[in-house]
XYZ file of C-alpha atoms in Angstrom:
152
model
C -28.303 13.070 -85.138
C -29.977 16.034 -86.766
C -33.682 16.543 -86.194
C -35.087 18.657 -89.001
C -38.504 20.095 -88.244
C -40.176 21.017 -91.508
C -40.227 19.039 -94.742
C -40.869 21.809 -97.250
C -39.002 22.221 -100.517
C -36.313 24.428 -98.914
C -35.487 21.658 -96.418
C -34.505 19.192 -99.153
C -31.089 20.608 -100.122
C -30.304 21.171 -96.453
C -31.128 17.564 -95.532
C -29.113 16.237 -98.488
C -26.044 18.285 -97.571
C -26.339 17.384 -93.888
C -26.448 13.677 -94.794
C -23.448 14.059 -97.078
C -21.311 15.457 -94.245
C -22.233 12.703 -91.815
C -25.419 13.677 -90.013
C -28.142 11.084 -89.474
C -31.074 13.261 -90.572
C -34.497 12.649 -89.031
C -37.289 14.471 -90.886
C -40.017 15.635 -88.491
C -43.268 16.961 -89.929
C -47.031 16.648 -89.658
C -47.484 16.433 -93.450
C -47.074 12.808 -94.472
C -47.123 13.653 -98.186
C -43.882 15.656 -97.803
C -42.055 13.031 -95.746
C -41.003 10.657 -98.483
C -37.845 8.957 -99.708
C -38.469 10.697 -103.018
C -38.026 14.099 -101.342
C -35.425 13.012 -98.762
C -33.606 9.962 -100.155
C -30.875 9.976 -97.496
C -33.091 10.496 -94.428
C -32.350 8.208 -91.489
C -36.025 8.309 -90.474
C -39.327 10.067 -90.917
C -41.098 11.222 -87.778
C -44.672 11.972 -88.805
C -47.464 13.261 -86.572
C -48.572 16.315 -84.682
C -45.650 18.397 -83.490
C -46.697 17.905 -79.870
C -46.735 14.123 -80.393
C -43.346 14.178 -82.130
C -41.723 16.284 -79.428
C -42.835 13.825 -76.767
C -41.662 10.845 -78.829
C -38.118 12.137 -79.453
C -35.435 11.863 -76.792
C -32.815 14.507 -77.536
C -29.200 14.116 -76.408
C -26.453 16.667 -75.864
C -24.855 15.542 -79.156
C -27.969 16.180 -81.262
C -28.689 19.131 -83.496
C -32.126 20.586 -84.189
C -33.050 22.807 -87.111
C -36.498 24.370 -87.395
C -37.722 25.123 -90.915
C -41.510 24.774 -90.589
C -42.489 28.321 -91.642
C -45.424 27.993 -89.203
C -45.462 30.491 -86.323
C -47.480 28.364 -83.845
C -45.556 25.187 -84.640
C -42.242 26.988 -84.177
C -43.438 28.265 -80.778
C -44.309 24.716 -79.704
C -40.908 23.400 -80.729
C -39.048 26.259 -79.039
C -40.969 25.763 -75.772
C -39.744 22.170 -75.625
C -36.217 22.921 -76.866
C -35.592 25.503 -74.161
C -35.722 22.622 -71.652
C -33.405 20.382 -73.664
C -29.631 20.250 -73.808
C -28.743 19.845 -77.486
C -25.484 20.675 -79.212
C -27.072 22.977 -81.786
C -30.523 24.535 -82.127
C -31.286 26.812 -85.049
C -34.389 28.553 -86.357
C -34.901 29.690 -89.937
C -36.177 33.242 -90.126
C -35.339 36.796 -89.233
C -34.363 38.137 -85.808
C -37.598 40.131 -85.799
C -39.689 36.973 -86.274
C -37.691 35.089 -83.641
C -38.185 37.903 -81.139
C -41.927 37.769 -81.799
C -41.883 34.004 -81.228
C -39.987 34.260 -77.950
C -41.257 37.484 -76.440
C -38.551 39.913 -77.574
C -35.387 38.099 -76.446
C -33.327 35.553 -78.362
C -31.657 33.171 -75.875
C -27.981 32.223 -76.195
C -28.786 28.568 -76.901
C -30.700 29.420 -80.102
C -29.013 30.289 -83.394
C -31.210 32.818 -85.127
C -30.919 33.920 -87.768
C -29.590 30.496 -88.592
C -26.340 29.930 -90.478
C -23.184 31.901 -91.015
C -23.526 35.348 -92.531
C -22.079 34.655 -95.990
C -24.652 36.472 -98.102
C -26.383 33.196 -98.965
C -29.247 33.292 -101.438
C -31.569 30.438 -102.283
C -32.073 27.104 -100.520
C -28.757 25.543 -101.574
C -26.568 28.425 -100.395
C -28.586 28.779 -97.193
C -28.009 25.054 -96.588
C -24.244 25.606 -96.929
C -24.319 28.476 -94.414
C -26.300 26.425 -91.863
C -24.122 23.319 -92.227
C -20.968 25.444 -91.896
C -22.289 26.912 -88.645
C -23.254 23.467 -87.328
C -19.819 22.056 -88.150
C -18.081 24.966 -86.418
C -20.181 24.386 -83.276
C -19.638 20.612 -83.386
C -15.873 21.067 -83.740
C -15.822 23.674 -80.968
C -14.495 26.521 -83.066
C -15.851 30.023 -83.206
C -15.726 31.600 -86.638
C -15.101 35.288 -86.974
C -16.645 36.010 -90.395
C -14.201 38.830 -91.166
C -11.171 36.614 -90.446
C -12.445 33.286 -91.752
C -10.533 33.431 -95.036
C -7.349 35.278 -94.035
């Protein structure tokens, strides 16, 4: 399963691509108007409510992946506080290293992928989705990708 926190416009191509490569995508957001089949036609479920409520409702497993795309500083902090106690396969946060350091008090832990995705020079939501999914697949398959050797 993939738990996607944030249902903004940039999450749509990511959710679609994740579904197409086999993830059961669960959209988690406090904004009911964004959590629709129209926006996320392939979603396995919609988890709607306050982030605190959602985090207590979800039982994460070691095979799950979590991607945070809320664009809300306080919400991201809440999610990260809970995730640091969980054992998930992949946890990634959209945003710069500088923002992540501010969220976590200057240190980015090993369990968190931030900036999220492989460094492929991605631009725009669709290309960013490709870079994130590629990173998630490499983690799931247990392979480390060396960007400079990936295509040799």
